[in-house]
Short mmCIF file of C-alpha atoms and ligand atoms in Angstrom, two decimals:
data_model
loop_
_atom_site.label_atom_id
_atom_site.label_comp_id
_atom_site.label_asym_id
_atom_site.label_seq_id
_atom_site.Cartn_x
_atom_site.Cartn_y
_atom_site.Cartn_z
CA UNK A 1 17.55 9.01 0.24
CA UNK A 2 19.46 6.34 2.08
CA UNK A 3 17.06 3.70 2.98
CA UNK A 4 17.78 0.18 3.89
CA UNK A 5 15.27 -2.84 4.05
CA UNK A 6 14.46 -6.02 5.27
CA UNK A 7 12.67 -8.58 3.03
CA UNK A 8 10.15 -10.84 4.56
CA UNK A 9 9.63 -14.32 2.67
CA UNK A 10 6.77 -16.85 3.05
CA UNK A 11 6.55 -19.86 0.70
CA UNK A 12 5.41 -23.26 0.00
CA UNK A 13 7.46 -26.32 -0.10
CA UNK A 14 9.25 -26.52 -3.55
CA UNK A 15 8.68 -22.97 -4.46
CA UNK A 16 10.72 -22.00 -7.78
CA UNK A 17 13.62 -19.49 -7.54
CA UNK A 18 12.12 -17.63 -10.57
CA UNK A 19 8.84 -17.04 -8.69
CA UNK A 20 10.77 -15.60 -5.56
CA UNK A 21 12.89 -13.59 -7.63
CA UNK A 22 10.10 -11.85 -9.59
CA UNK A 23 8.03 -11.30 -6.52
CA UNK A 24 10.99 -9.85 -4.47
CA UNK A 25 11.76 -7.64 -7.36
CA UNK A 26 8.22 -6.29 -7.50
CA UNK A 27 8.19 -5.81 -3.78
CA UNK A 28 11.42 -3.91 -3.74
CA UNK A 29 10.43 -1.82 -6.70
CA UNK A 30 13.99 -0.47 -7.29
CA UNK A 31 15.06 -0.36 -3.63
CA UNK A 32 18.57 -1.67 -3.66
CA UNK A 33 19.85 -1.86 -0.13
CA UNK A 34 18.65 -5.12 1.36
CA UNK A 35 20.15 -5.43 4.92
CA UNK A 36 18.48 -8.87 5.49
CA UNK A 37 15.96 -11.45 4.36
CA UNK A 38 13.68 -13.16 7.09
CA UNK A 39 11.38 -16.21 7.17
CA UNK A 40 9.98 -19.01 9.41
CA UNK A 41 12.59 -21.54 10.52
CA UNK A 42 10.95 -24.35 8.66
CA UNK A 43 11.65 -22.69 5.40
CA UNK A 44 15.30 -21.78 6.24
CA UNK A 45 16.80 -24.33 3.80
CA UNK A 46 14.20 -23.94 1.02
CA UNK A 47 16.13 -24.07 -2.16
CA UNK A 48 14.11 -21.56 -4.08
CA UNK A 49 14.32 -19.07 -1.34
CA UNK A 50 17.99 -19.67 -0.62
CA UNK A 51 18.92 -19.22 -4.25
CA UNK A 52 17.45 -15.75 -4.26
CA UNK A 53 18.87 -14.66 -0.82
CA UNK A 54 22.33 -15.80 -2.07
CA UNK A 55 22.03 -13.58 -5.12
CA UNK A 56 21.46 -10.55 -2.92
CA UNK A 57 24.21 -11.60 -0.63
CA UNK A 58 22.38 -10.69 2.46
CA UNK A 59 21.99 -12.73 5.71
CA UNK A 60 18.64 -14.91 6.09
CA UNK A 61 17.06 -14.48 9.59
CA UNK A 62 14.82 -17.57 10.72
CA UNK A 63 12.37 -17.45 13.37
CA UNK A 64 10.14 -20.05 15.08
CA UNK A 65 6.37 -19.76 14.22
CA UNK A 66 5.43 -19.01 17.73
CA UNK A 67 7.68 -15.90 17.68
CA UNK A 68 6.23 -14.65 14.28
CA UNK A 69 2.52 -15.42 15.61
CA UNK A 70 3.22 -12.85 18.36
CA UNK A 71 4.01 -9.99 15.90
CA UNK A 72 1.31 -7.48 15.20
CA UNK A 73 0.78 -7.44 11.40
CA UNK A 74 -1.84 -5.92 9.06
CA UNK A 75 -2.85 -9.18 7.24
CA UNK A 76 -2.91 -12.12 9.69
CA UNK A 77 -4.33 -15.31 8.14
CA UNK A 78 -6.20 -17.91 10.15
CA UNK A 79 -5.63 -20.37 7.29
CA UNK A 80 -1.83 -19.71 7.22
CA UNK A 81 -1.84 -20.18 11.09
CA UNK A 82 -3.52 -23.61 10.60
CA UNK A 83 -0.79 -24.68 8.12
CA UNK A 84 2.24 -23.14 9.70
CA UNK A 85 1.45 -22.22 13.26
CA UNK A 86 1.55 -18.57 12.84
CA UNK A 87 -0.92 -16.10 11.25
CA UNK A 88 1.81 -14.26 9.11
CA UNK A 89 5.33 -15.38 7.72
CA UNK A 90 6.34 -12.56 5.59
CA UNK A 91 4.98 -9.52 7.27
CA UNK A 92 5.96 -11.00 10.78
CA UNK A 93 9.58 -11.95 9.75
CA UNK A 94 10.29 -8.67 8.02
CA UNK A 95 9.19 -6.78 11.21
CA UNK A 96 10.91 -8.99 13.57
CA UNK A 97 14.26 -8.78 11.77
CA UNK A 98 13.90 -5.03 11.43
CA UNK A 99 13.22 -4.85 15.12
CA UNK A 100 16.46 -6.78 15.69
CA UNK A 101 18.25 -4.46 13.35
CA UNK A 102 17.29 -1.36 15.39
CA UNK A 103 13.67 -0.82 14.27
CA UNK A 104 11.45 -0.40 11.14
CA UNK A 105 8.12 -0.20 9.68
CA UNK A 106 6.33 -2.24 7.01
CA UNK A 107 6.41 -0.34 3.79
CA UNK A 108 5.23 -3.15 1.44
CA UNK A 109 2.57 -5.32 2.94
CA UNK A 110 2.16 -8.95 1.99
CA UNK A 111 2.60 -9.37 -1.92
CA UNK A 112 1.61 -12.59 -3.39
CA UNK A 113 3.63 -14.33 -6.20
CA UNK A 114 3.50 -18.01 -7.23
CA UNK A 115 3.63 -20.09 -4.10
CA UNK A 116 5.54 -17.13 -2.38
CA UNK A 117 4.54 -14.13 -0.43
CA UNK A 118 6.90 -11.16 0.11
CA UNK A 119 6.77 -8.28 2.44
CA UNK A 120 9.28 -5.28 2.95
CA UNK A 121 10.18 -3.36 6.18
CA UNK A 122 12.13 -0.24 6.05
CA UNK A 123 14.76 0.16 8.71
CA UNK A 124 14.98 3.34 10.72
CA UNK A 125 18.18 5.07 10.12
CA UNK A 126 18.74 6.35 13.67
CA UNK A 127 17.54 5.83 17.22
CA UNK A 128 16.74 8.63 19.88
CA UNK A 129 17.14 7.47 23.42
CA UNK A 130 15.19 8.24 26.52
CA UNK A 131 18.11 10.86 27.22
CA UNK A 132 16.24 13.19 24.97
CA UNK A 133 15.14 16.29 26.76
CA UNK A 134 12.79 17.30 23.98
CA UNK A 135 14.63 20.55 23.51
CA UNK A 136 13.76 20.71 19.77
CA UNK A 137 17.27 21.54 18.46
CA UNK A 138 17.53 18.36 16.06
CA UNK A 139 14.09 19.48 14.60
CA UNK A 140 15.38 22.90 13.68
CA UNK A 141 18.80 21.50 12.47
CA UNK A 142 17.85 18.72 10.14
CA UNK A 143 18.32 19.88 6.47
CA UNK A 144 15.80 17.34 5.18
CA UNK A 145 12.90 17.92 7.75
CA UNK A 146 13.23 14.24 8.51
CA UNK A 147 12.43 14.70 12.22
CA UNK A 148 8.98 15.41 13.51
CA UNK A 149 7.82 16.44 16.90
CA UNK A 150 6.20 13.43 18.88
CA UNK A 151 5.10 12.84 22.51
CA UNK A 152 8.38 12.40 24.50
CA UNK A 153 10.98 12.74 21.83
CA UNK A 154 11.14 13.28 18.10
CA UNK A 155 10.58 10.39 15.46
CA UNK A 156 12.48 10.15 12.20
CA UNK A 157 10.94 9.72 8.91
CA UNK A 158 13.18 7.08 7.25
CA UNK A 159 12.48 8.23 3.58
CA UNK A 160 13.74 11.60 4.03
CA UNK A 161 16.62 10.92 6.35
CA UNK A 162 20.11 11.11 4.49
CA UNK A 163 22.26 9.98 7.46
CA UNK A 164 24.04 13.23 7.40
CA UNK A 165 24.61 13.36 11.17
CA UNK A 166 23.82 16.78 11.73
CA UNK A 167 21.25 15.92 14.44
CA UNK A 168 23.77 13.85 16.17
CA UNK A 169 26.19 16.86 16.37
CA UNK A 170 23.62 19.33 17.60
CA UNK A 171 21.96 17.12 20.31
CA UNK A 172 22.99 18.37 23.58
CA UNK A 173 22.00 15.12 25.41
CA UNK A 174 23.93 12.77 23.11
CA UNK A 175 20.53 10.94 22.60
CA UNK A 176 20.85 10.26 18.79
CA UNK A 177 22.60 7.31 17.35
CA UNK A 178 23.04 6.72 13.61
CA UNK A 179 22.41 3.07 12.56
CA UNK A 180 23.92 3.70 9.16
CA UNK A 181 26.21 6.07 7.47
S1 SF4 B 1 20.81 12.38 10.14
FE1 SF4 B 1 19.60 13.64 11.35
S2 SF4 B 1 19.85 15.64 10.38
FE2 SF4 B 1 20.73 14.26 8.93
S3 SF4 B 1 18.83 13.84 7.66
FE3 SF4 B 1 18.90 12.23 9.20
S4 SF4 B 1 17.55 13.13 10.78
FE4 SF4 B 1 18.03 14.92 9.43
S1 SF4 B 2 18.29 17.62 20.05
FE1 SF4 B 2 18.53 15.74 21.26
S2 SF4 B 2 17.53 16.30 23.25
FE2 SF4 B 2 17.02 17.80 21.73
S3 SF4 B 2 14.97 17.07 21.00
FE3 SF4 B 2 16.68 16.16 19.56
S4 SF4 B 2 17.12 14.35 20.39
FE4 SF4 B 2 16.05 15.37 22.11
#
Protein backbone atom coordinates (compact mmCIF):
# COMPACT_ATOMS: atom_id res chain seq x y z
CA UNK A 1 0.00 0.00 0.00
CA UNK A 2 1.18 3.51 -0.81
CA UNK A 3 -1.59 5.69 0.54
CA UNK A 4 -1.25 9.36 1.25
CA UNK A 5 -3.72 11.31 3.34
CA UNK A 6 -4.95 14.78 4.25
CA UNK A 7 -5.85 15.53 7.88
CA UNK A 8 -8.69 17.97 8.56
CA UNK A 9 -8.63 19.81 11.89
CA UNK A 10 -11.31 21.71 13.79
CA UNK A 11 -10.74 23.15 17.24
CA UNK A 12 -11.73 25.58 19.94
CA UNK A 13 -9.56 28.58 20.74
CA UNK A 14 -6.72 27.64 23.07
CA UNK A 15 -6.77 23.91 22.25
CA UNK A 16 -3.81 22.08 23.78
CA UNK A 17 -1.21 20.59 21.43
CA UNK A 18 -1.29 17.36 23.46
CA UNK A 19 -5.00 16.95 22.75
CA UNK A 20 -4.48 17.62 19.05
CA UNK A 21 -1.54 15.20 18.85
CA UNK A 22 -3.46 12.41 20.60
CA UNK A 23 -6.53 12.78 18.40
CA UNK A 24 -4.53 13.01 15.18
CA UNK A 25 -2.65 9.85 16.15
CA UNK A 26 -5.94 8.04 16.84
CA UNK A 27 -7.37 9.16 13.51
CA UNK A 28 -4.28 8.23 11.51
CA UNK A 29 -4.06 4.82 13.21
CA UNK A 30 -0.58 4.13 11.85
CA UNK A 31 -0.89 5.93 8.50
CA UNK A 32 2.39 7.77 8.08
CA UNK A 33 2.22 9.67 4.83
CA UNK A 34 0.46 12.97 5.58
CA UNK A 35 0.42 15.16 2.46
CA UNK A 36 -1.26 18.12 4.16
CA UNK A 37 -3.32 19.38 7.08
CA UNK A 38 -6.35 21.60 6.58
CA UNK A 39 -8.59 23.82 8.68
CA UNK A 40 -10.74 26.96 8.64
CA UNK A 41 -8.80 30.20 8.13
CA UNK A 42 -9.71 31.60 11.55
CA UNK A 43 -7.76 28.70 13.15
CA UNK A 44 -4.77 29.05 10.84
CA UNK A 45 -2.62 30.51 13.60
CA UNK A 46 -3.95 28.46 16.51
CA UNK A 47 -0.80 27.47 18.50
CA UNK A 48 -2.04 24.01 19.52
CA UNK A 49 -2.79 23.08 15.92
CA UNK A 50 0.36 24.65 14.50
CA UNK A 51 2.58 22.78 16.96
CA UNK A 52 1.34 19.41 15.68
CA UNK A 53 1.34 20.45 12.02
CA UNK A 54 4.99 21.51 12.36
CA UNK A 55 5.90 18.19 13.98
CA UNK A 56 4.61 16.42 10.87
CA UNK A 57 6.32 18.87 8.53
CA UNK A 58 3.33 18.99 6.18
CA UNK A 59 1.70 22.19 4.83
CA UNK A 60 -1.46 23.62 6.42
CA UNK A 61 -4.25 24.58 4.00
CA UNK A 62 -6.70 27.16 5.37
CA UNK A 63 -10.13 27.89 3.91
CA UNK A 64 -12.84 30.50 4.51
CA UNK A 65 -15.89 29.20 6.38
CA UNK A 66 -18.11 29.83 3.34
CA UNK A 67 -16.00 27.52 1.15
CA UNK A 68 -16.08 24.79 3.79
CA UNK A 69 -19.83 25.08 4.22
CA UNK A 70 -20.31 24.33 0.51
CA UNK A 71 -18.62 20.93 0.82
CA UNK A 72 -20.89 17.89 1.06
CA UNK A 73 -19.93 16.08 4.30
CA UNK A 74 -21.42 13.13 6.19
CA UNK A 75 -21.76 14.89 9.57
CA UNK A 76 -22.69 18.58 9.23
CA UNK A 77 -23.70 20.34 12.44
CA UNK A 78 -26.06 23.30 12.76
CA UNK A 79 -24.54 24.20 16.09
CA UNK A 80 -21.03 24.35 14.56
CA UNK A 81 -22.46 26.43 11.71
CA UNK A 82 -23.89 28.86 14.26
CA UNK A 83 -20.48 29.36 15.88
CA UNK A 84 -18.06 29.16 12.95
CA UNK A 85 -20.14 29.84 9.84
CA UNK A 86 -19.77 26.35 8.40
CA UNK A 87 -21.52 23.11 9.29
CA UNK A 88 -18.22 21.24 9.15
CA UNK A 89 -14.57 22.13 9.63
CA UNK A 90 -12.54 18.91 9.93
CA UNK A 91 -14.39 16.81 7.33
CA UNK A 92 -14.92 19.68 4.90
CA UNK A 93 -11.32 20.92 5.15
CA UNK A 94 -9.92 17.40 4.62
CA UNK A 95 -12.08 16.93 1.51
CA UNK A 96 -11.35 20.38 0.11
CA UNK A 97 -7.59 19.98 0.46
CA UNK A 98 -7.77 16.47 -1.01
CA UNK A 99 -9.68 17.89 -3.97
CA UNK A 100 -6.91 20.48 -4.48
CA UNK A 101 -4.34 17.69 -4.43
CA UNK A 102 -6.05 15.64 -7.15
CA UNK A 103 -9.03 14.09 -5.37
CA UNK A 104 -9.75 11.86 -2.42
CA UNK A 105 -12.35 10.36 -0.16
CA UNK A 106 -13.07 10.53 3.54
CA UNK A 107 -11.71 7.42 5.26
CA UNK A 108 -11.97 8.64 8.87
CA UNK A 109 -15.06 10.77 9.57
CA UNK A 110 -15.06 13.39 12.31
CA UNK A 111 -13.30 12.07 15.40
CA UNK A 112 -13.71 14.10 18.60
CA UNK A 113 -10.91 14.81 21.06
CA UNK A 114 -10.58 17.40 23.81
CA UNK A 115 -11.63 20.65 22.09
CA UNK A 116 -10.50 19.26 18.76
CA UNK A 117 -12.03 17.29 15.88
CA UNK A 118 -10.03 15.39 13.28
CA UNK A 119 -11.02 13.80 9.96
CA UNK A 120 -8.85 12.02 7.39
CA UNK A 121 -9.22 11.92 3.61
CA UNK A 122 -7.23 9.49 1.50
CA UNK A 123 -5.81 10.89 -1.74
CA UNK A 124 -6.38 9.07 -5.00
CA UNK A 125 -3.05 7.77 -6.35
CA UNK A 126 -3.90 8.50 -9.98
CA UNK A 127 -6.39 10.23 -12.24
CA UNK A 128 -8.09 8.92 -15.39
CA UNK A 129 -9.00 11.62 -17.88
CA UNK A 130 -11.90 11.87 -20.28
CA UNK A 131 -9.55 10.60 -23.01
CA UNK A 132 -10.34 7.11 -21.67
CA UNK A 133 -12.07 4.98 -24.28
CA UNK A 134 -13.15 2.34 -21.74
CA UNK A 135 -11.08 -0.30 -23.56
CA UNK A 136 -10.50 -2.21 -20.31
CA UNK A 137 -6.78 -2.82 -20.81
CA UNK A 138 -5.80 -1.26 -17.48
CA UNK A 139 -8.33 -3.40 -15.61
CA UNK A 140 -6.72 -6.56 -16.97
CA UNK A 141 -3.17 -5.31 -16.40
CA UNK A 142 -3.27 -4.07 -12.82
CA UNK A 143 -1.49 -6.68 -10.67
CA UNK A 144 -3.27 -5.45 -7.54
CA UNK A 145 -6.80 -5.45 -8.98
CA UNK A 146 -6.91 -1.81 -7.93
CA UNK A 147 -8.97 -0.67 -10.91
CA UNK A 148 -12.69 -1.32 -11.07
CA UNK A 149 -15.11 -0.87 -13.96
CA UNK A 150 -17.40 2.14 -13.65
CA UNK A 151 -19.68 4.08 -15.98
CA UNK A 152 -17.56 6.00 -18.47
CA UNK A 153 -14.11 5.08 -17.15
CA UNK A 154 -12.56 2.91 -14.47
CA UNK A 155 -12.10 4.03 -10.86
CA UNK A 156 -9.13 3.30 -8.64
CA UNK A 157 -9.28 1.77 -5.17
CA UNK A 158 -6.58 3.82 -3.38
CA UNK A 159 -5.94 1.24 -0.67
CA UNK A 160 -4.94 -1.37 -3.26
CA UNK A 161 -2.86 0.76 -5.64
CA UNK A 162 0.93 0.54 -5.23
CA UNK A 163 1.62 3.23 -7.87
CA UNK A 164 3.52 0.68 -9.95
CA UNK A 165 2.64 2.51 -13.18
CA UNK A 166 1.72 -0.58 -15.23
CA UNK A 167 -1.70 0.84 -16.09
CA UNK A 168 -0.05 4.04 -17.32
CA UNK A 169 2.19 2.01 -19.63
CA UNK A 170 -0.63 -0.07 -21.10
CA UNK A 171 -3.20 2.69 -21.66
CA UNK A 172 -3.49 3.31 -25.41
CA UNK A 173 -5.18 6.68 -24.82
CA UNK A 174 -2.58 8.10 -22.39
CA UNK A 175 -5.50 8.75 -20.08
CA UNK A 176 -3.87 7.78 -16.77
CA UNK A 177 -1.69 10.12 -14.71
CA UNK A 178 0.06 8.95 -11.56
CA UNK A 179 -0.13 11.54 -8.79
CA UNK A 180 2.53 9.92 -6.63
CA UNK A 181 5.25 7.44 -7.33
S1 LIG B 1 -0.50 2.11 -10.68
FE1 LIG B 1 -2.14 1.23 -11.95
S2 LIG B 1 -1.47 -0.88 -12.37
FE2 LIG B 1 -0.24 -0.16 -10.65
S3 LIG B 1 -1.35 -0.82 -8.81
FE3 LIG B 1 -2.04 1.28 -9.27
S4 LIG B 1 -3.86 1.02 -10.50
FE4 LIG B 1 -2.77 -0.95 -10.55
S1 LIG C 1 -6.46 1.46 -20.51
FE1 LIG C 1 -6.82 3.68 -20.69
S2 LIG C 1 -8.41 3.86 -22.26
FE2 LIG C 1 -8.43 1.73 -21.56
S3 LIG C 1 -9.96 1.68 -19.88
FE3 LIG C 1 -7.97 2.03 -18.94
S4 LIG C 1 -7.82 4.28 -18.77
FE4 LIG C 1 -9.45 3.85 -20.25
